[in-house]
Amino acid sequence: VTSPSVDPDDVAPAVRELDTIVSLSKRRGFIYPSSEIYGGINAVWDYGPLGVELKSNVKRAWWRSMVQERDDIVGLDAGILMHPQVWVTSGHVGSFSDPLVECATDHRRFRLDELPGTEGLSVMELQDPGIVERLGLRCPVDGGPLSAPRRFNLMFKTFMGPVEEDAAVIYLRPETAQGSYVNFKNVLQSSRKKLPFGIAQIGKSFRNEISPGNFVFRMREFEQMEMQYFVRPEAEAAAAFETWLPARRAWYERYGVAPSRLRLREHAPDELAHYAKKAVDVEYRFPFGWKELEGVHNRGDFDLSRHSEASGEDLEYFDQTTGEHLIPWIVETAAGADRAAFTFLIDAYREEEVRGETRVSLALHPELAPYTVAVLPLLKKRPEIVELCHRIKADLQKHVMAVYDDTAAIGKLYRRQDEIGTPWCVTVDVESLEDGAVTVRDRDSMGQERVPVEGVTRLILDRLEASRAG
Ligand code: ATP
């Protein structure tokens, strides 16, 4: 279901048709439909050989800027399964739901707030049993009558232990954040951090989305990259919010996303989640419209007070300098690893005419590209050339992902690497055997230079380092 764009300041997406990215992903091994030989399973996707590299580079880049380069943030890896009370206390059992409507004729289900004609409706209006009739909404597929909205909880349930009974019901986490809250005291005591400090996590989350789609934009199983920043109440939280919001937007720009295709959107008061004091989304101009890429939330003291109350555990922070006891406030940055990787993939896509042919390239940031370098022989029939290629590749492989390919002529080999975003290619030719030099080709400028064999690894590592700094 797409609704017409009403943004006056709209910009063109980097790619017109989503299908361009979907088919490139399948063809080159970034992303495949899950369980495809059985017809697939809706809203679950598998990362292929290149996709797993891209996504892990995205996660590493996030970790680098959120944990490695900071003194005030530590990492955590909490379990996907948690005590079921966590989700009662957090409010997810009671209210982590979307308004669902069902078509009486084809039984398709839709999220009410995603149907054309519901733009701008408040949360209260979306719950109004008479809303469908009042607006005259019909099924967007076959025009059939739609039911009144009902709340549909998005958490996946399963059973812990051998007996499938109500008492054994547990949930697959729908967010990683709760793991950081329930470990607040553990982390505080073991890391001896002082406010303000943060806990960062990357991990799988699960949501039984009513209307998943748009490829990996909305999945039922996905990975989140979330950071909870614990601060002193109110003023410090407001200030931290104003620091984190531009920092998070800048992170996407640093890794290559065009600033014009990013914007910030603040949640209206009636759109705010039950816990939130303020929420702003970093949005990206996807081929299907402006959509959330990441959320920055001021959650107040909701989380720690509620968990403190429900668990009976004292989650207060004791400030040794002032002698004060306080419940920290939390500013959260909540991003998706899949959505971020998807965004980098879309925004890097380039098509241009080169000598009458269409050249497709992915201008991925070198740190995100699946392969940093490809080593290619100009003549695979010459064993000395192939042997030198393998020697160069083996040295590069100690540091970065490097690949060797000799299954086509050089022009085609370059095009293949361009299409998957490999920033540099090293080509060994007949002359290399005499002068001990090879050609290093740059993906974006297509410029070539001769470099002594012994200097290749250093050159690639220097360029990678320079791209990181720049
Ligand atoms: P929406 O309103 O679109 O359902 P949300 O506001 O509930 O999303 P958050 O709970 O703030 O999303 O989740 C934080 C981030 O996790 C999102 O910005 C997104 O990048 C990622 N994310 C959330 N749900 C999904 C999903 N179903 N598939 C992929 N990524 C997701």
Coordinates of C-alpha atoms and ligand atoms in Angstrom, one line a residue:
V1 CA 0.0 0.0 0.0
T2 CA 1.6 3.3 -1.0
S3 CA 0.2 6.7 -0.3
P4 CA 0.9 9.7 -2.4
S5 CA 3.8 11.8 -1.1
V6 CA 2.6 15.2 0.2
D7 CA 6.0 16.5 1.2
P8 CA 6.7 19.9 -0.3
D9 CA 10.4 19.4 0.3
D10 CA 10.6 15.9 -1.1
V11 CA 13.7 14.7 -2.9
A12 CA 14.2 11.9 -5.4
P13 CA 15.2 8.6 -3.9
A14 CA 18.6 7.2 -4.8
V15 CA 16.9 4.4 -6.6
R16 CA 13.5 4.7 -8.3
E17 CA 12.5 1.0 -8.2
L18 CA 13.0 -1.0 -5.1
D19 CA 13.2 -4.1 -7.4
T20 CA 16.6 -2.9 -8.7
I21 CA 18.0 -3.4 -5.2
V22 CA 16.1 -6.6 -4.6
S23 CA 17.3 -8.3 -7.8
L24 CA 20.9 -7.1 -7.3
S25 CA 20.8 -8.5 -3.8
K26 CA 19.6 -11.9 -5.0
R27 CA 21.9 -12.1 -8.0
R28 CA 25.1 -11.1 -6.3
G29 CA 24.4 -12.8 -2.9
F30 CA 23.6 -10.0 -0.5
I31 CA 20.1 -11.0 0.6
Y32 CA 17.9 -14.0 -0.3
P33 CA 14.3 -14.8 0.7
S34 CA 14.3 -17.2 3.7
S35 CA 13.5 -20.9 3.1
E36 CA 13.1 -20.1 -0.6
I37 CA 13.0 -23.7 -1.8
Y38 CA 9.9 -24.2 0.3
G39 CA 8.2 -21.1 -1.1
G40 CA 9.7 -18.7 1.4
I41 CA 8.5 -17.3 4.7
N42 CA 7.0 -13.9 4.8
A43 CA 9.2 -11.1 6.2
V44 CA 12.3 -13.2 7.0
W45 CA 15.4 -12.7 4.9
D46 CA 18.7 -14.5 4.8
Y47 CA 22.0 -12.7 4.2
G48 CA 24.2 -14.3 1.6
P49 CA 28.0 -14.2 1.4
L50 CA 28.2 -10.5 0.5
G51 CA 25.3 -9.4 2.7
V52 CA 26.7 -11.0 5.8
E53 CA 29.9 -9.0 5.2
L54 CA 28.0 -5.7 4.6
K55 CA 25.8 -6.2 7.7
S56 CA 28.7 -7.1 9.9
N57 CA 30.6 -4.1 8.7
V58 CA 27.6 -1.9 9.5
K59 CA 27.5 -3.3 13.0
R60 CA 31.2 -2.9 13.4
A61 CA 31.0 0.7 12.3
W62 CA 28.2 1.4 14.8
W63 CA 30.1 -0.4 17.6
R64 CA 33.2 1.6 16.8
S65 CA 31.5 5.0 17.1
M66 CA 29.2 4.0 20.0
V67 CA 31.6 1.9 22.2
Q68 CA 35.2 1.7 20.9
E69 CA 35.7 5.4 20.4
R70 CA 33.9 6.4 23.7
D71 CA 34.9 6.3 27.3
D72 CA 31.3 6.6 28.6
I73 CA 29.6 3.7 26.9
V74 CA 30.1 -0.1 27.4
G75 CA 28.7 -3.0 25.6
L76 CA 26.3 -5.8 26.6
D77 CA 24.8 -8.9 25.0
A78 CA 21.7 -9.9 26.9
G79 CA 19.6 -13.0 26.0
I80 CA 16.8 -12.9 23.5
L81 CA 14.6 -14.8 26.0
M82 CA 13.9 -13.0 29.3
H83 CA 11.8 -13.4 32.4
P84 CA 8.2 -12.9 31.2
Q85 CA 7.6 -10.3 33.8
V86 CA 10.1 -8.0 32.0
W87 CA 7.5 -7.5 29.2
V88 CA 4.6 -6.9 31.7
T89 CA 6.6 -4.3 33.5
S90 CA 7.9 -2.6 30.3
G91 CA 4.3 -2.3 29.0
H92 CA 4.8 -4.5 26.0
V93 CA 2.2 -7.2 27.1
G94 CA -0.4 -4.5 27.7
S95 CA 0.2 -2.1 24.8
F96 CA 2.8 -3.2 22.2
S97 CA 0.2 -3.5 19.6
D98 CA -0.9 -2.1 16.2
P99 CA -4.5 -1.5 15.1
L100 CA -5.5 -4.3 12.7
V101 CA -8.4 -4.4 10.3
E102 CA -9.5 -7.4 8.2
C103 CA -11.2 -7.6 4.9
A104 CA -14.5 -9.6 5.0
T105 CA -14.1 -11.0 1.5
D106 CA -10.4 -11.9 1.0
H107 CA -9.5 -12.0 4.7
R108 CA -6.4 -9.9 4.1
R109 CA -5.2 -8.0 7.2
F110 CA -3.9 -4.4 7.2
R111 CA -2.5 -2.0 9.7
L112 CA -5.2 0.6 9.9
D113 CA -2.6 3.4 10.1
E114 CA -1.1 2.4 6.8
L115 CA -4.3 2.5 4.8
P116 CA -4.7 5.4 2.4
G117 CA -7.0 8.0 4.0
T118 CA -5.8 7.5 7.5
E119 CA -2.9 9.9 7.3
G120 CA -2.7 12.2 10.3
L121 CA -5.1 10.2 12.5
S122 CA -4.4 10.3 16.2
V123 CA -3.8 7.2 18.3
M124 CA -7.2 7.6 19.9
E125 CA -8.9 7.9 16.5
L126 CA -7.1 4.7 15.3
Q127 CA -8.7 2.9 18.2
D128 CA -12.2 4.2 17.6
P129 CA -14.4 1.2 16.7
G130 CA -16.4 3.4 14.3
I131 CA -13.5 4.8 12.4
V132 CA -13.6 2.5 9.4
E133 CA -17.3 3.3 8.8
R134 CA -16.8 7.0 9.4
L135 CA -14.0 7.3 6.8
G136 CA -15.6 4.8 4.4
L137 CA -12.5 2.7 4.3
R138 CA -12.4 -0.4 2.0
C139 CA -9.9 -3.1 1.4
P140 CA -7.2 -1.6 -0.9
V141 CA -6.9 -5.0 -2.7
D142 CA -10.4 -6.0 -3.6
G143 CA -12.5 -3.2 -2.3
G144 CA -14.3 -5.4 0.3
P145 CA -15.7 -4.2 3.6
L146 CA -13.2 -3.9 6.5
S147 CA -13.7 -4.9 10.1
A148 CA -13.5 -2.4 13.0
P149 CA -9.9 -2.1 14.3
R150 CA -8.7 -4.4 17.0
R151 CA -5.4 -4.3 18.9
F152 CA -2.9 -6.9 17.8
N153 CA 0.1 -7.6 20.1
L154 CA 3.3 -7.8 18.1
M155 CA 5.3 -10.1 20.4
F156 CA 6.1 -13.6 19.4
K157 CA 5.2 -16.2 22.1
T158 CA 6.8 -19.5 22.8
F159 CA 7.1 -22.0 25.6
M160 CA 10.0 -22.5 28.0
G161 CA 10.5 -26.1 29.1
P162 CA 8.7 -29.3 28.1
V163 CA 5.1 -28.4 29.0
E164 CA 3.1 -26.2 26.7
E165 CA 1.0 -24.4 29.3
D166 CA 0.1 -20.8 30.1
A167 CA 2.6 -20.7 33.0
A168 CA 5.4 -21.6 30.6
V169 CA 4.8 -18.8 28.0
I170 CA 7.7 -16.6 27.3
Y171 CA 8.4 -14.0 24.6
L172 CA 11.0 -13.5 21.9
R173 CA 12.3 -10.0 22.7
P174 CA 10.8 -7.2 20.5
E175 CA 13.7 -4.9 21.4
T176 CA 17.1 -5.2 23.0
A177 CA 16.6 -2.2 25.3
Q178 CA 15.0 -4.1 28.2
G179 CA 18.2 -6.2 28.5
S180 CA 20.1 -3.0 29.2
Y181 CA 17.6 -1.8 31.8
V182 CA 17.4 -5.1 33.8
N183 CA 21.2 -5.2 33.8
F184 CA 21.6 -1.6 34.8
K185 CA 22.8 -2.4 38.3
N186 CA 25.1 -5.2 37.2
V187 CA 26.8 -3.0 34.7
L188 CA 27.0 -0.1 37.1
Q189 CA 28.7 -2.2 39.7
S190 CA 31.0 -4.1 37.6
S191 CA 32.2 -1.3 35.3
R192 CA 32.2 1.4 38.0
K193 CA 30.8 3.9 35.6
K194 CA 29.5 7.3 36.8
L195 CA 26.5 9.1 35.2
P196 CA 26.3 9.9 32.4
F197 CA 27.1 6.6 30.9
G198 CA 25.6 4.3 28.3
I199 CA 25.0 0.6 27.5
A200 CA 25.1 -0.5 23.9
Q201 CA 23.7 -3.6 22.4
I202 CA 23.4 -5.2 19.0
G203 CA 21.2 -8.2 18.7
K204 CA 18.2 -9.9 17.2
S205 CA 14.6 -8.7 17.9
F206 CA 11.3 -10.2 16.8
R207 CA 8.0 -8.6 16.0
N208 CA 5.0 -10.2 14.5
E209 CA 4.4 -7.3 12.2
I210 CA 0.9 -7.1 10.6
S211 CA 2.1 -5.7 7.3
P212 CA 5.7 -6.4 6.8
G213 CA 7.3 -5.6 3.5
N214 CA 9.4 -3.4 1.4
F215 CA 12.1 -6.0 1.4
V216 CA 14.2 -5.8 4.6
F217 CA 12.7 -2.6 5.7
R218 CA 10.1 -4.3 7.9
M219 CA 10.9 -7.8 8.9
R220 CA 9.6 -10.2 11.6
E221 CA 13.1 -11.1 12.7
F222 CA 15.7 -8.4 12.5
E223 CA 18.7 -7.0 14.3
Q224 CA 18.8 -3.8 16.4
M225 CA 21.6 -1.6 17.4
E226 CA 20.4 0.2 20.5
M227 CA 22.2 2.4 23.1
Q228 CA 20.7 3.5 26.4
Y229 CA 22.3 6.6 27.9
F230 CA 21.7 7.0 31.6
V231 CA 21.8 10.6 32.8
R232 CA 20.6 12.8 35.7
P233 CA 17.0 13.8 35.5
E234 CA 15.4 16.2 33.2
A235 CA 17.8 19.0 32.2
E236 CA 20.7 16.5 31.6
A237 CA 18.4 14.2 29.7
A238 CA 17.1 17.1 27.5
A239 CA 20.7 18.2 26.8
A240 CA 21.8 14.6 26.0
F241 CA 18.9 14.3 23.6
E242 CA 20.0 17.4 21.7
T243 CA 23.6 16.0 21.5
W244 CA 22.7 12.4 20.4
L245 CA 20.2 13.4 17.7
P246 CA 22.6 15.2 15.4
A247 CA 25.3 12.7 16.2
R248 CA 23.2 9.9 15.1
R249 CA 22.2 11.6 11.9
A250 CA 25.8 12.5 11.2
W251 CA 26.8 8.8 11.6
Y252 CA 24.8 7.9 8.4
E253 CA 26.3 10.8 6.6
R254 CA 29.8 9.8 7.6
Y255 CA 29.2 6.4 6.0
G256 CA 28.0 7.9 2.8
V257 CA 24.3 8.6 2.9
A258 CA 23.4 11.8 1.0
P259 CA 22.4 14.5 3.6
S260 CA 19.5 15.6 1.3
R261 CA 17.9 12.1 1.8
L262 CA 18.0 12.3 5.6
R263 CA 15.7 14.4 7.7
L264 CA 14.4 14.6 11.3
R265 CA 10.8 14.1 12.3
E266 CA 9.5 14.8 15.7
H267 CA 6.7 12.6 17.1
A268 CA 3.5 14.5 17.9
P269 CA 2.4 14.4 21.5
D270 CA -0.4 11.8 20.8
E271 CA 2.0 9.7 18.8
L272 CA 4.5 9.3 21.6
A273 CA 4.9 5.8 23.1
H274 CA 3.6 5.5 26.6
Y275 CA 7.1 5.9 28.1
A276 CA 8.4 8.7 26.0
K277 CA 8.9 12.4 26.9
K278 CA 10.2 13.2 23.4
A279 CA 10.9 11.2 20.3
V280 CA 12.5 12.2 17.0
D281 CA 13.1 9.9 14.1
V282 CA 16.0 10.1 11.7
E283 CA 14.2 9.4 8.4
Y284 CA 15.5 8.4 5.1
R285 CA 14.0 8.9 1.6
F286 CA 13.5 5.3 0.7
P287 CA 12.2 4.5 -2.8
F288 CA 8.8 4.0 -1.1
G289 CA 8.8 7.3 0.8
W290 CA 10.3 9.0 3.9
K291 CA 10.5 6.3 6.6
E292 CA 12.1 5.9 10.0
L293 CA 15.7 4.8 10.0
E294 CA 16.4 5.3 13.6
G295 CA 14.6 6.7 16.7
V296 CA 16.0 8.9 19.4
H297 CA 13.9 8.8 22.5
N298 CA 13.9 10.6 25.9
R299 CA 12.3 7.9 28.0
G300 CA 12.4 9.8 31.3
D301 CA 12.7 7.6 34.4
F302 CA 9.9 5.3 33.2
D303 CA 12.1 2.2 32.7
L304 CA 14.2 2.1 35.8
S305 CA 11.3 3.2 38.1
R306 CA 9.0 0.6 36.7
H307 CA 11.6 -2.2 36.9
S308 CA 12.5 -1.1 40.4
E309 CA 8.9 -1.2 41.6
A310 CA 8.1 -4.5 39.9
S311 CA 11.2 -6.4 40.8
G312 CA 11.7 -5.0 44.3
E313 CA 15.3 -4.3 43.4
D314 CA 16.7 -0.9 44.2
L315 CA 17.7 0.6 40.9
E316 CA 18.7 4.0 42.2
Y317 CA 22.0 5.6 41.5
F318 CA 24.0 7.0 44.4
D319 CA 26.0 10.1 43.6
Q320 CA 29.0 10.0 45.9
T321 CA 29.9 13.7 45.4
T322 CA 26.5 15.1 46.2
G323 CA 25.3 12.3 48.4
E324 CA 22.1 12.1 46.3
H325 CA 20.0 9.0 45.5
L326 CA 18.2 9.3 42.1
I327 CA 16.6 7.2 39.4
P328 CA 18.5 8.0 36.2
W329 CA 16.6 9.2 33.1
I330 CA 17.3 7.4 29.8
V331 CA 18.0 8.8 26.3
E332 CA 17.9 6.0 23.8
T333 CA 19.2 5.7 20.3
A334 CA 17.4 2.9 18.5
A335 CA 18.6 1.8 15.1
G336 CA 18.1 -1.3 13.0
A337 CA 21.2 -3.1 11.5
D338 CA 19.2 -4.4 8.6
R339 CA 17.5 -1.1 7.9
A340 CA 20.9 0.7 8.1
A341 CA 22.6 -1.8 5.8
F342 CA 19.6 -1.5 3.4
T343 CA 19.9 2.3 3.4
F344 CA 23.6 2.2 2.7
L345 CA 23.0 -0.3 -0.2
I346 CA 20.3 1.9 -1.7
D347 CA 22.1 5.2 -1.3
A348 CA 25.3 3.8 -2.8
Y349 CA 23.6 2.6 -6.0
R350 CA 24.9 4.3 -9.2
E351 CA 24.1 3.8 -12.8
E352 CA 26.0 5.6 -15.5
E353 CA 26.9 5.4 -19.2
V354 CA 30.5 4.4 -19.9
R355 CA 31.4 4.0 -23.5
G356 CA 27.9 3.2 -24.5
E357 CA 27.4 0.6 -21.7
T358 CA 25.5 0.9 -18.5
R359 CA 28.0 0.7 -15.6
V360 CA 26.4 -0.2 -12.2
S361 CA 28.5 0.5 -9.2
L362 CA 27.9 0.6 -5.4
A363 CA 29.7 3.6 -4.0
L364 CA 29.8 2.0 -0.6
H365 CA 32.1 3.5 2.1
P366 CA 35.3 1.4 2.0
E367 CA 34.7 0.3 5.6
L368 CA 31.3 -1.1 4.7
A369 CA 32.1 -2.8 1.4
P370 CA 31.9 -6.6 1.5
Y371 CA 35.3 -6.9 -0.1
T372 CA 37.9 -4.3 0.5
V373 CA 40.0 -5.5 -2.5
A374 CA 39.9 -7.8 -5.4
V375 CA 43.0 -9.3 -7.0
L376 CA 42.7 -10.0 -10.7
P377 CA 44.9 -11.6 -13.3
L378 CA 45.1 -10.1 -16.7
L379 CA 46.0 -13.4 -18.2
K380 CA 45.0 -16.5 -16.2
K381 CA 46.9 -18.8 -18.6
R382 CA 50.2 -17.6 -17.2
P383 CA 50.8 -19.6 -14.0
E384 CA 53.3 -17.0 -12.7
I385 CA 50.6 -14.3 -12.9
V386 CA 48.1 -16.4 -11.1
E387 CA 50.7 -17.4 -8.5
L388 CA 51.6 -13.7 -7.9
C389 CA 47.9 -12.9 -7.5
H390 CA 47.5 -15.5 -4.8
R391 CA 50.6 -14.2 -3.0
I392 CA 49.3 -10.7 -3.0
K393 CA 45.8 -11.8 -2.0
A394 CA 47.2 -14.0 0.9
D395 CA 49.0 -10.9 2.3
L396 CA 45.9 -8.7 2.0
Q397 CA 43.7 -11.4 3.6
K398 CA 45.6 -11.1 6.8
H399 CA 44.0 -7.6 7.2
V400 CA 40.9 -7.3 5.1
M401 CA 38.4 -9.3 3.0
A402 CA 40.1 -9.9 -0.3
V403 CA 38.9 -12.0 -3.3
Y404 CA 40.5 -13.5 -6.4
D405 CA 38.6 -13.9 -9.6
D406 CA 39.8 -15.1 -13.0
T407 CA 36.5 -16.3 -14.5
A408 CA 36.2 -13.5 -17.2
A409 CA 38.1 -10.9 -19.1
I410 CA 39.4 -7.9 -17.1
G411 CA 36.7 -5.5 -18.2
K412 CA 34.0 -7.8 -17.0
L413 CA 35.9 -8.6 -13.8
Y414 CA 36.1 -4.8 -13.0
R415 CA 32.3 -4.5 -13.6
R416 CA 31.6 -7.3 -11.3
Q417 CA 33.6 -5.7 -8.5
D418 CA 32.0 -2.3 -9.2
E419 CA 28.6 -3.8 -8.9
I420 CA 29.3 -5.2 -5.4
G421 CA 31.1 -2.0 -4.2
T422 CA 34.7 -3.3 -4.0
P423 CA 36.7 0.0 -3.6
W424 CA 40.0 -1.3 -5.1
C425 CA 41.1 -3.8 -7.6
V426 CA 44.7 -5.0 -7.9
T427 CA 45.6 -6.3 -11.4
V428 CA 48.6 -8.4 -12.2
D429 CA 49.8 -8.4 -15.8
V430 CA 52.7 -9.7 -17.9
E431 CA 54.8 -6.6 -17.1
S432 CA 54.3 -7.2 -13.4
L433 CA 56.6 -10.3 -13.8
E434 CA 59.3 -8.1 -15.1
D435 CA 59.0 -4.8 -13.2
G436 CA 57.5 -6.2 -10.0
A437 CA 54.7 -3.6 -10.1
V438 CA 50.9 -4.1 -10.3
T439 CA 47.9 -1.8 -11.2
V440 CA 45.6 -0.5 -8.5
R441 CA 42.3 0.6 -9.8
D442 CA 39.9 2.9 -7.9
R443 CA 36.2 2.0 -8.1
D444 CA 34.8 5.6 -8.1
S445 CA 37.3 7.4 -10.3
M446 CA 38.2 4.3 -12.3
G447 CA 41.8 5.8 -12.1
Q448 CA 44.7 3.4 -12.2
E449 CA 48.2 3.6 -10.9
R450 CA 51.2 1.4 -10.8
V451 CA 52.4 0.3 -7.4
P452 CA 55.3 -2.0 -6.4
V453 CA 54.1 -5.4 -5.3
E454 CA 55.6 -5.0 -1.8
G455 CA 53.7 -1.8 -1.3
V456 CA 50.2 -3.0 -2.2
T457 CA 49.0 -4.1 1.2
R458 CA 50.3 -0.9 2.8
L459 CA 48.6 1.2 0.2
I460 CA 45.2 -0.4 0.6
L461 CA 45.4 -0.2 4.4
D462 CA 46.4 3.5 4.2
R463 CA 43.5 4.2 1.9
L464 CA 41.1 2.4 4.2
E465 CA 42.4 4.3 7.1
A466 CA 42.1 7.6 5.2
S467 CA 38.5 6.8 4.3
R468 CA 37.7 6.2 8.0
A469 CA 39.2 9.6 9.0
G470 CA 37.5 11.4 6.1
Ligands
ATP1 P1 7.6 1.3 13.4 O1 6.8 2.5 14.0 O2 8.1 1.6 12.0 O3 7.0 0.0 13.6 P2 9.2 1.6 15.7 O4 9.1 3.0 15.9 O5 8.4 0.6 16.5 O6 9.0 1.3 14.2 P3 11.5 1.2 17.2 O7 10.8 0.4 18.2 O8 11.9 2.6 17.6 O9 10.7 1.2 15.8 O10 12.8 0.4 16.7 C1 14.0 0.9 16.5 C2 14.6 0.6 15.2 O11 14.6 -0.8 14.9 C3 13.8 1.2 14.0 O12 14.2 2.5 13.7 C4 14.3 0.3 12.9 O13 15.5 0.7 12.3 C5 14.4 -1.1 13.6 N1 13.2 -1.9 13.4 C6 12.1 -1.8 14.1 N2 11.2 -2.7 13.6 C7 11.8 -3.3 12.6 C8 11.3 -4.3 11.7 N3 10.1 -4.9 11.8 N4 12.2 -4.7 10.7 C9 13.4 -4.2 10.6 N5 13.9 -3.2 11.4 C10 13.1 -2.8 12.4

